[in-house]
Short mmCIF file of C-alpha atoms and ligand atoms in Angstrom, two decimals:
data_model
loop_
_atom_site.label_atom_id
_atom_site.label_comp_id
_atom_site.label_asym_id
_atom_site.label_seq_id
_atom_site.Cartn_x
_atom_site.Cartn_y
_atom_site.Cartn_z
CA UNK A 7 159.99 156.98 47.77
CA UNK A 8 157.41 154.19 47.57
CA UNK A 9 158.58 150.78 46.35
CA UNK A 10 158.03 149.72 42.73
CA UNK A 11 158.03 146.42 40.90
CA UNK A 12 161.78 145.93 41.16
CA UNK A 13 164.42 144.35 43.32
CA UNK A 14 163.90 146.98 46.02
CA UNK A 15 166.54 147.53 48.69
CA UNK A 16 164.00 147.79 51.48
CA UNK A 17 160.61 146.48 52.49
CA UNK A 18 157.76 148.84 51.54
CA UNK A 19 156.68 151.48 54.01
CA UNK A 20 153.09 150.78 54.99
CA UNK A 21 152.24 153.64 57.37
CA UNK A 22 148.94 154.60 55.71
CA UNK A 23 147.85 150.94 55.56
CA UNK A 24 148.66 150.44 59.22
CA UNK A 25 146.81 153.61 60.27
CA UNK A 26 143.69 152.46 58.41
CA UNK A 27 143.90 149.00 59.94
CA UNK A 28 144.12 150.51 63.42
CA UNK A 29 140.92 152.47 62.73
CA UNK A 30 139.16 149.43 61.21
CA UNK A 31 139.96 147.11 64.07
CA UNK A 32 137.97 149.17 66.53
CA UNK A 33 134.94 149.28 64.24
CA UNK A 34 134.81 146.45 61.69
CA UNK A 35 134.83 142.88 63.04
CA UNK A 36 137.70 140.97 61.45
CA UNK A 37 138.49 144.30 59.72
CA UNK A 38 137.42 142.74 56.42
CA UNK A 39 134.35 141.81 54.41
CA UNK A 40 136.22 139.07 52.53
CA UNK A 41 138.24 136.72 54.70
CA UNK A 42 140.74 135.94 51.95
CA UNK A 43 141.64 139.65 51.63
CA UNK A 44 141.88 140.33 55.32
CA UNK A 45 144.85 141.07 57.53
CA UNK A 46 145.20 137.44 58.65
CA UNK A 47 146.22 136.41 55.14
CA UNK A 48 149.12 138.85 55.05
CA UNK A 49 152.27 139.14 57.14
CA UNK A 50 151.30 141.81 59.61
CA UNK A 51 153.79 144.60 59.82
CA UNK A 52 155.28 143.87 56.39
CA UNK A 53 152.49 143.43 53.87
CA UNK A 54 150.29 146.26 52.65
CA UNK A 55 146.73 146.03 53.97
CA UNK A 56 144.79 148.54 51.87
CA UNK A 57 144.99 149.07 48.15
CA UNK A 58 144.17 152.35 46.42
CA UNK A 59 143.98 151.54 42.73
CA UNK A 60 144.82 149.05 40.02
CA UNK A 61 145.66 149.05 36.34
CA UNK A 62 146.05 145.87 34.31
CA UNK A 63 147.86 143.37 36.51
CA UNK A 64 149.39 145.97 38.84
CA UNK A 65 148.05 147.63 41.99
CA UNK A 66 149.16 150.57 44.11
CA UNK A 67 148.63 150.45 47.86
CA UNK A 68 147.57 153.43 49.97
CA UNK A 69 151.25 154.24 50.63
CA UNK A 70 151.94 154.43 46.89
CA UNK A 71 153.85 151.13 46.62
CA UNK A 72 153.35 149.29 43.33
CA UNK A 73 152.93 145.52 43.01
CA UNK A 74 152.15 142.86 40.43
CA UNK A 75 148.99 141.28 41.81
CA UNK A 76 148.51 137.51 41.78
CA UNK A 77 145.38 137.49 43.94
CA UNK A 78 143.35 139.57 41.47
CA UNK A 79 140.50 140.41 43.79
CA UNK A 80 140.32 136.71 44.83
CA UNK A 81 139.09 135.76 41.39
CA UNK A 82 136.95 138.42 39.71
CA UNK A 83 139.66 140.30 37.77
CA UNK A 84 139.72 137.87 34.88
CA UNK A 85 140.77 140.55 32.39
CA UNK A 86 142.57 142.93 34.74
CA UNK A 87 142.01 146.20 36.58
CA UNK A 88 140.45 149.10 34.71
CA UNK A 89 140.21 147.37 31.37
CA UNK A 90 138.86 149.90 28.87
CA UNK A 91 136.40 147.67 27.09
CA UNK A 92 134.65 146.75 30.35
CA UNK A 93 134.94 150.14 32.02
CA UNK A 94 133.57 151.92 28.96
CA UNK A 95 130.58 149.56 28.94
CA UNK A 96 130.00 150.36 32.62
CA UNK A 97 130.36 154.12 31.99
CA UNK A 98 127.98 154.00 29.07
CA UNK A 99 125.40 152.19 31.17
CA UNK A 100 126.00 154.60 34.06
CA UNK A 101 124.87 157.43 31.80
CA UNK A 102 121.52 155.66 31.45
CA UNK A 103 121.10 154.44 35.01
CA UNK A 104 122.00 151.64 37.40
CA UNK A 105 118.88 150.12 38.89
CA UNK A 106 115.39 150.64 37.48
CA UNK A 107 111.70 150.14 38.25
CA UNK A 108 111.18 147.69 35.41
CA UNK A 109 113.39 145.00 33.97
CA UNK A 110 116.31 145.98 31.77
CA UNK A 111 117.08 144.55 28.29
CA UNK A 112 120.54 143.47 29.46
CA UNK A 113 118.86 140.79 31.57
CA UNK A 114 117.76 139.11 28.36
CA UNK A 115 120.90 139.83 26.35
CA UNK A 116 123.29 138.43 28.95
CA UNK A 117 121.09 135.36 29.50
CA UNK A 118 121.25 134.65 25.76
CA UNK A 119 125.03 135.08 25.81
CA UNK A 120 125.35 132.65 28.71
CA UNK A 121 123.21 130.13 26.84
CA UNK A 122 125.49 130.49 23.84
CA UNK A 123 128.80 130.03 25.63
CA UNK A 124 127.99 127.60 28.46
CA UNK A 125 126.93 124.04 27.63
CA UNK A 126 123.56 122.66 28.74
CA UNK A 127 122.03 126.01 29.61
CA UNK A 128 118.28 126.14 29.08
CA UNK A 129 117.46 128.70 31.74
CA UNK A 130 119.30 131.55 33.49
CA UNK A 131 118.86 133.70 36.61
CA UNK A 132 121.09 136.31 38.23
CA UNK A 133 122.02 137.40 41.68
CA UNK A 134 124.88 139.25 43.32
CA UNK A 135 127.08 136.78 45.23
CA UNK A 136 128.37 133.28 44.80
CA UNK A 137 126.56 132.03 47.86
CA UNK A 138 123.25 133.47 46.60
CA UNK A 139 123.32 131.10 43.65
CA UNK A 140 124.75 128.01 45.39
CA UNK A 141 122.00 128.43 47.99
CA UNK A 142 119.32 128.83 45.33
CA UNK A 143 120.65 125.75 43.53
CA UNK A 144 120.48 123.68 46.71
CA UNK A 145 116.95 124.87 47.43
CA UNK A 146 115.90 124.02 43.87
CA UNK A 147 117.42 120.56 44.16
CA UNK A 148 115.49 119.93 47.35
CA UNK A 149 112.27 121.15 45.80
CA UNK A 150 112.76 119.18 42.59
CA UNK A 151 113.70 115.88 44.22
CA UNK A 152 111.52 116.17 47.32
CA UNK A 153 114.60 115.16 49.34
CA UNK A 154 116.69 117.06 51.88
CA UNK A 155 120.32 116.08 52.31
CA UNK A 156 123.18 117.72 50.45
CA UNK A 157 126.66 116.34 49.81
CA UNK A 158 129.30 118.93 49.06
CA UNK A 159 132.98 119.25 48.31
CA UNK A 160 134.74 122.61 48.28
CA UNK A 161 133.79 126.00 49.67
CA UNK A 162 130.33 127.24 48.77
CA UNK A 163 129.74 130.43 50.77
CA UNK A 164 128.51 131.74 54.10
CA UNK A 165 124.87 130.56 54.11
CA UNK A 166 123.57 128.13 56.72
CA UNK A 167 123.25 125.05 54.50
CA UNK A 168 127.01 125.05 53.78
CA UNK A 169 128.88 126.86 56.52
CA UNK A 170 127.15 124.66 59.10
CA UNK A 171 129.59 121.87 58.20
CA UNK A 172 132.64 123.95 59.12
CA UNK A 173 134.01 124.88 62.52
CA UNK A 174 132.76 128.47 62.20
CA UNK A 175 129.11 127.54 62.49
CA UNK A 176 127.72 129.25 65.60
CA UNK A 177 124.16 130.48 65.16
CA UNK A 178 123.08 127.66 62.87
CA UNK A 179 120.49 125.23 64.25
CA UNK A 180 121.61 121.60 64.59
CA UNK A 181 118.74 120.47 62.37
CA UNK A 182 120.20 122.50 59.53
CA UNK A 183 123.76 121.29 60.15
CA UNK A 184 122.55 117.70 60.00
CA UNK A 185 121.40 118.08 56.42
CA UNK A 186 124.78 118.70 54.78
CA UNK A 187 127.81 116.42 54.60
CA UNK A 188 131.03 116.51 52.67
CA UNK A 189 132.77 113.96 50.51
CA UNK A 190 136.37 113.72 49.44
CA UNK A 191 137.38 114.74 45.96
CA UNK A 192 138.35 111.84 43.70
CA UNK A 193 136.99 109.39 46.26
CA UNK A 194 133.82 107.93 44.80
CA UNK A 195 133.55 105.58 47.79
CA UNK A 196 133.20 108.57 50.10
CA UNK A 197 130.31 109.73 47.93
CA UNK A 198 128.62 106.35 47.78
CA UNK A 199 129.02 105.91 51.55
CA UNK A 200 127.28 109.20 52.14
CA UNK A 201 124.31 108.84 49.82
CA UNK A 202 121.01 107.77 51.30
CA UNK A 203 117.37 107.87 50.27
CA UNK A 204 117.15 111.50 51.32
CA UNK A 205 120.04 112.84 49.20
CA UNK A 206 118.82 115.73 47.04
CA UNK A 207 122.04 117.15 45.62
CA UNK A 208 125.72 116.65 45.09
CA UNK A 209 127.40 120.03 44.80
CA UNK A 210 131.10 120.49 44.18
CA UNK A 211 133.77 122.65 42.70
CA UNK A 212 134.48 120.50 39.63
CA UNK A 213 138.19 121.01 40.30
CA UNK A 214 140.16 122.94 42.86
CA UNK A 215 143.85 122.10 42.47
CA UNK A 216 143.75 118.34 41.80
CA UNK A 217 142.81 116.84 38.45
CA UNK A 218 139.86 114.47 38.51
CA UNK A 219 141.11 110.88 38.40
CA UNK A 220 139.39 107.67 37.26
CA UNK A 221 136.64 109.64 35.56
CA UNK A 222 135.51 111.05 38.92
CA UNK A 223 133.20 113.71 37.48
CA UNK A 224 131.63 111.26 35.03
CA UNK A 225 131.17 108.79 37.87
CA UNK A 226 129.35 111.46 39.87
CA UNK A 227 127.09 112.10 36.88
CA UNK A 228 126.26 108.38 36.68
CA UNK A 229 125.58 108.11 40.41
CA UNK A 230 123.28 111.12 40.28
CA UNK A 231 121.36 109.69 37.32
CA UNK A 232 121.02 106.35 39.01
CA UNK A 233 119.82 107.73 42.34
CA UNK A 234 117.71 110.69 41.22
CA UNK A 235 120.11 113.23 42.70
CA UNK A 236 120.86 116.61 41.12
CA UNK A 237 124.48 117.35 40.21
CA UNK A 238 125.41 121.00 40.85
CA UNK A 239 128.69 122.48 39.69
CA UNK A 240 129.98 125.41 41.75
CA UNK A 241 132.03 127.10 39.06
CA UNK A 242 133.05 130.28 40.88
CA UNK A 243 136.67 129.51 40.05
CA UNK A 244 136.44 127.29 36.99
CA UNK A 245 133.83 129.35 35.13
CA UNK A 246 135.15 131.50 32.27
CA UNK A 247 138.65 130.42 33.22
CA UNK A 248 139.23 126.71 32.61
CA UNK A 249 137.25 127.07 29.41
CA UNK A 250 134.83 129.77 28.33
CA UNK A 251 132.02 127.30 29.05
CA UNK A 252 133.65 126.27 32.33
CA UNK A 253 134.20 122.76 33.66
CA UNK A 254 131.27 121.24 31.77
CA UNK A 255 132.98 122.17 28.53
CA UNK A 256 136.50 121.34 29.71
CA UNK A 257 135.66 117.89 31.05
CA UNK A 258 132.69 117.06 28.85
CA UNK A 259 130.40 116.41 31.82
CA UNK A 260 126.84 117.70 32.17
CA UNK A 261 125.68 119.23 35.42
CA UNK A 262 122.00 119.79 36.20
CA UNK A 263 122.61 123.24 37.65
CA UNK A 264 125.67 125.45 37.37
CA UNK A 265 126.67 128.42 39.53
CA UNK A 266 128.98 131.19 38.34
CA UNK A 267 130.27 134.47 39.70
CA UNK A 268 133.79 135.94 40.08
CA UNK A 269 135.32 136.02 36.57
CA UNK A 270 132.15 136.72 34.61
CA UNK A 271 132.00 140.50 35.07
CA UNK A 272 135.68 141.48 35.63
CA UNK A 273 135.12 142.80 39.14
CA UNK A 274 131.46 143.79 39.14
CA UNK A 275 129.18 141.90 41.54
CA UNK A 276 127.17 139.41 39.55
CA UNK A 277 126.36 135.74 40.02
CA UNK A 278 124.58 133.40 37.69
CA UNK A 279 122.46 130.31 38.24
CA UNK A 280 121.76 128.30 35.12
CA UNK A 281 120.96 124.84 33.86
CA UNK A 282 118.01 122.54 33.22
CA UNK A 283 114.74 124.22 32.31
CA UNK A 284 112.57 121.67 34.14
CA UNK A 285 114.44 122.29 37.40
CA UNK A 286 114.72 126.05 37.00
CA UNK A 287 110.99 126.20 36.19
CA UNK A 288 110.33 125.82 39.90
CA UNK A 289 111.55 129.40 40.23
CA UNK A 290 108.37 130.49 38.44
CA UNK A 291 106.42 130.11 41.64
CA UNK A 292 107.21 127.45 44.21
CA UNK A 293 110.83 128.25 44.92
CA UNK A 294 111.30 131.89 45.87
CA UNK A 295 114.51 133.53 44.66
CA UNK A 296 114.25 137.28 44.13
CA UNK A 297 116.40 140.18 45.23
CA UNK A 298 116.34 143.95 44.71
CA UNK A 299 119.65 144.20 42.87
CA UNK A 300 119.43 140.98 40.85
CA UNK A 301 119.03 142.84 37.54
CA UNK A 302 121.38 145.73 38.33
CA UNK A 303 122.54 147.01 34.99
CA UNK A 304 126.17 148.07 35.52
CA UNK A 305 127.15 144.50 36.39
CA UNK A 306 125.22 143.09 33.47
CA UNK A 307 126.87 145.60 31.12
CA UNK A 308 130.25 144.52 32.53
CA UNK A 309 129.36 140.84 32.04
CA UNK A 310 128.30 141.42 28.45
CA UNK A 311 131.54 143.24 27.67
CA UNK A 312 133.65 140.67 29.52
CA UNK A 313 132.08 137.64 27.84
CA UNK A 314 132.25 139.26 24.41
CA UNK A 315 135.91 140.15 24.97
CA UNK A 316 136.59 136.58 26.04
CA UNK A 317 134.93 135.25 22.89
CA UNK A 318 136.86 137.57 20.61
CA UNK A 319 140.24 137.10 22.28
CA UNK A 320 141.86 133.93 23.49
CA UNK A 321 141.58 134.85 27.16
CA UNK A 322 141.37 131.24 28.32
CA UNK A 323 144.45 130.33 26.26
CA UNK A 324 146.47 133.22 27.62
CA UNK A 325 145.60 132.48 31.24
CA UNK A 326 146.67 128.90 30.65
CA UNK A 327 149.92 129.74 28.82
CA UNK A 328 151.13 132.38 31.28
CA UNK A 329 149.95 130.39 34.28
CA UNK A 330 151.84 127.36 33.01
CA UNK A 331 155.07 129.34 32.69
CA UNK A 332 154.71 130.56 36.26
CA UNK A 333 153.70 127.24 37.77
CA UNK A 334 156.35 125.22 35.97
CA UNK A 335 158.92 127.99 36.40
CA UNK A 336 158.42 127.96 40.16
CA UNK A 337 158.75 124.18 40.22
CA UNK A 338 161.90 124.23 38.08
CA UNK A 339 163.61 126.70 40.42
CA UNK A 340 162.58 124.71 43.50
CA UNK A 341 163.80 121.49 41.91
CA UNK A 342 167.12 123.01 40.89
CA UNK A 343 167.66 124.05 44.49
CA UNK A 344 166.72 120.60 45.79
CA UNK A 345 163.70 122.05 47.62
CA UNK A 346 161.51 118.97 47.56
CA UNK A 347 159.19 120.49 50.15
CA UNK A 348 157.60 123.15 47.99
CA UNK A 349 155.86 123.13 44.68
CA UNK A 350 153.21 124.92 42.70
CA UNK A 351 150.25 122.75 41.80
CA UNK A 352 146.92 123.14 40.12
CA UNK A 353 145.60 124.10 36.73
CA UNK A 354 147.68 126.73 34.92
CA UNK A 355 144.97 129.38 35.20
CA UNK A 356 145.06 129.07 38.99
CA UNK A 357 147.88 127.39 40.89
CA UNK A 358 148.76 127.27 44.56
CA UNK A 359 152.15 127.07 46.24
CA UNK A 360 152.27 124.32 48.84
CA UNK A 361 154.87 123.73 51.56
CA UNK A 362 155.45 120.38 53.21
CA UNK A 363 155.38 120.19 56.99
CA UNK A 364 158.36 117.81 56.94
CA UNK A 365 160.61 120.83 56.27
CA UNK A 366 159.11 123.22 58.83
CA UNK A 367 155.91 125.08 59.64
CA UNK A 368 154.14 125.52 56.26
CA UNK A 369 152.54 128.79 57.37
CA UNK A 370 155.92 130.22 58.32
CA UNK A 371 157.37 129.17 54.97
CA UNK A 372 154.45 130.74 53.13
CA UNK A 373 154.75 133.90 55.24
CA UNK A 374 158.45 134.23 54.55
CA UNK A 375 157.99 133.81 50.80
CA UNK A 376 155.19 136.39 50.94
CA UNK A 377 157.38 138.84 52.87
CA UNK A 378 160.22 138.53 50.38
CA UNK A 379 157.96 138.70 47.30
CA UNK A 380 156.30 141.81 48.69
CA UNK A 381 159.71 143.40 49.15
CA UNK A 382 160.27 142.73 45.46
CA UNK A 383 156.97 144.26 44.37
CA UNK A 384 154.82 141.16 44.04
CA UNK A 385 151.53 140.98 45.95
CA UNK A 386 151.65 137.29 46.74
CA UNK A 387 149.09 135.28 48.68
CA UNK A 388 150.32 131.80 47.79
CA UNK A 389 148.33 131.57 44.55
CA UNK A 390 148.79 132.44 40.91
CA UNK A 391 145.29 133.69 40.04
CA UNK A 392 145.94 134.50 36.42
CA UNK A 393 144.37 137.37 34.56
CA UNK A 394 144.51 138.36 30.89
CA UNK A 395 146.45 141.46 31.93
CA UNK A 396 149.46 139.48 33.20
CA UNK A 397 151.99 139.78 30.42
CA UNK A 398 155.35 138.27 29.57
CA UNK A 399 157.19 141.00 31.46
CA UNK A 400 155.18 140.23 34.62
CA UNK A 401 155.90 136.53 34.33
CA UNK A 402 159.62 137.04 33.59
CA UNK A 403 159.95 139.44 36.48
CA UNK A 404 158.07 137.18 38.91
CA UNK A 405 160.27 134.23 38.02
CA UNK A 406 163.36 136.37 38.56
CA UNK A 407 161.98 137.28 42.00
CA UNK A 408 161.42 133.58 42.78
CA UNK A 409 165.01 132.99 41.75
CA UNK A 410 166.07 135.29 44.59
CA UNK A 411 163.44 134.34 47.14
CA UNK A 412 163.46 130.55 46.98
CA UNK A 413 167.17 130.32 47.88
CA UNK A 414 166.43 132.59 50.86
CA UNK A 415 163.64 130.25 51.95
CA UNK A 416 165.90 127.25 51.49
CA UNK A 417 168.62 128.82 53.63
CA UNK A 418 166.12 129.70 56.37
CA UNK A 419 164.68 126.18 56.32
CA UNK A 420 168.14 124.59 56.45
CA UNK A 421 169.25 126.78 59.33
CA UNK A 422 165.85 126.50 61.04
CA UNK A 423 165.69 130.26 61.30
CA UNK A 424 162.28 130.95 59.75
CA UNK A 425 160.95 132.58 62.89
CA UNK A 426 163.96 134.87 63.07
CA UNK A 427 163.87 136.03 59.47
CA UNK A 428 160.14 136.70 59.51
CA UNK A 429 159.67 140.39 60.29
CA UNK A 430 155.97 140.27 61.17
CA UNK A 431 153.18 137.92 62.25
CA UNK A 432 152.73 134.69 60.33
CA UNK A 433 149.76 134.39 58.00
CA UNK A 434 146.82 132.25 59.18
CA UNK A 435 145.69 129.09 57.45
CA UNK A 436 143.36 129.57 54.49
CA UNK A 437 139.84 128.90 55.77
CA UNK A 438 138.64 126.62 53.00
CA UNK A 439 138.90 122.90 53.67
CA UNK A 440 138.12 120.43 50.96
CA UNK A 441 138.54 117.01 52.46
CA UNK A 442 138.26 114.84 55.51
CA UNK A 443 135.74 116.70 57.57
CA UNK A 444 132.10 116.05 58.29
CA UNK A 445 132.09 113.19 55.82
CA UNK A 446 129.88 110.53 57.28
CA UNK A 447 126.17 111.23 57.41
CA UNK A 448 124.53 110.51 60.71
CA UNK A 449 120.86 109.66 60.69
CA UNK A 450 119.48 109.84 64.23
CA UNK A 451 123.04 109.73 65.47
CA UNK A 452 123.82 106.47 63.66
CA UNK A 453 126.23 106.33 60.75
CA UNK A 454 124.44 105.53 57.51
C1 PLP B 26 133.92 127.93 44.94
C2 PLP B 26 133.20 129.05 45.63
N1 PLP B 26 131.87 128.95 45.83
C3 PLP B 26 131.17 129.93 46.44
C4 PLP B 26 131.81 131.06 46.90
C5 PLP B 26 131.01 132.13 47.56
O1 PLP B 26 130.96 133.24 46.77
P1 PLP B 26 130.69 134.67 47.43
O2 PLP B 26 131.85 134.96 48.32
O3 PLP B 26 130.59 135.59 46.27
O4 PLP B 26 129.40 134.55 48.17
C6 PLP B 26 133.19 131.20 46.70
C7 PLP B 26 133.89 132.39 47.20
O5 PLP B 26 135.07 132.49 47.24
C8 PLP B 26 133.90 130.18 46.07
O6 PLP B 26 135.22 130.25 45.87
#
């Protein structure tokens, strides 16, 4: 019998997952198309690797085991799996067609919706992936300002201009790498130190897990105004989650360009670039940004249904309320047990569990918690990515699982037996880095 969402006696059987992974590893580099979903993020030998289907907040793996999912497609499932209102909109559009030879009315309708719900939107374009629109935004900023360098903070996708700053940057010319630098969140000095006469754009995730302090986002706005730099918000995670209008609405800060994807179409591939009309006007001719599937209608139908559902129901409020219960519930259990080395942090709609190296190897601690949560029917990657479909029963159950699992972690930490209790390979570090790398711009090899 496959495992269910319950205090199972045994770890799930994952034979079908393992057989698929064996086939993939001889054919698909890294086995995955999305690093955060790949085998390295899951305890090998224990965690399921392939999922078959989902409904609401639950998924069933290819061996038939059921889990509550807290990764939610790494962000897109803002409402949940197979939500009728979105799926019916997709089905209805499917009856009429997917991709056409002329433009489709949904391109206009969804643009108008975006203008209504997101602050400061005068102009809208679509594409398919998050990195499509961050890359277009950076190119626009360069064209608009006539400058070249980009300062960034967060993860912005696989394209040359960004990934060149990371340690997985083979194949990118040095001249390209030398045009992008990072700054540290909440550290306005690190921004000021990095700005020079050639700075075209400051692009950042408005928040990841830390709150802005000392008016950091407003300070960035002021610096950009003063120096003629464009401020770009990468709202893949904050958009349609923190507030319906994203971080601009939540924090009351205006960005020049804003990039969305993930949550906007409940799982369909759509990304959105929007913002100032005078900047976006460059897309009329001088800045080239076109792609075959940009106006694909199933995704636009899904976006229309998702945004309308979000307007009519308090999706943002529910993500926040349920996420708060989970985050604070985790912290209360850890505190009760005297586990000062772990806590859940972040905004309620998306929190992360962190483990302090003073108590042991953080990756081993994370792996062990994952292993034990998986045994109890919770697909756990170290985050609470909340969706509207998570309900009170999910939250209650998850907290009851933490009540069992955190004491196990504590015992393993105290007895220094993490390696022994782990039944598979440890998870790898999450790729994204947000501070203290590639911070100081070098101009001709000299620090600016
Ligand atoms: C903040 C942020 N920006 C950009 C991207 C890139 O989006 P995509 O993977 O759709 O290209 C991601 C992806 O996770 C992201 O989290």
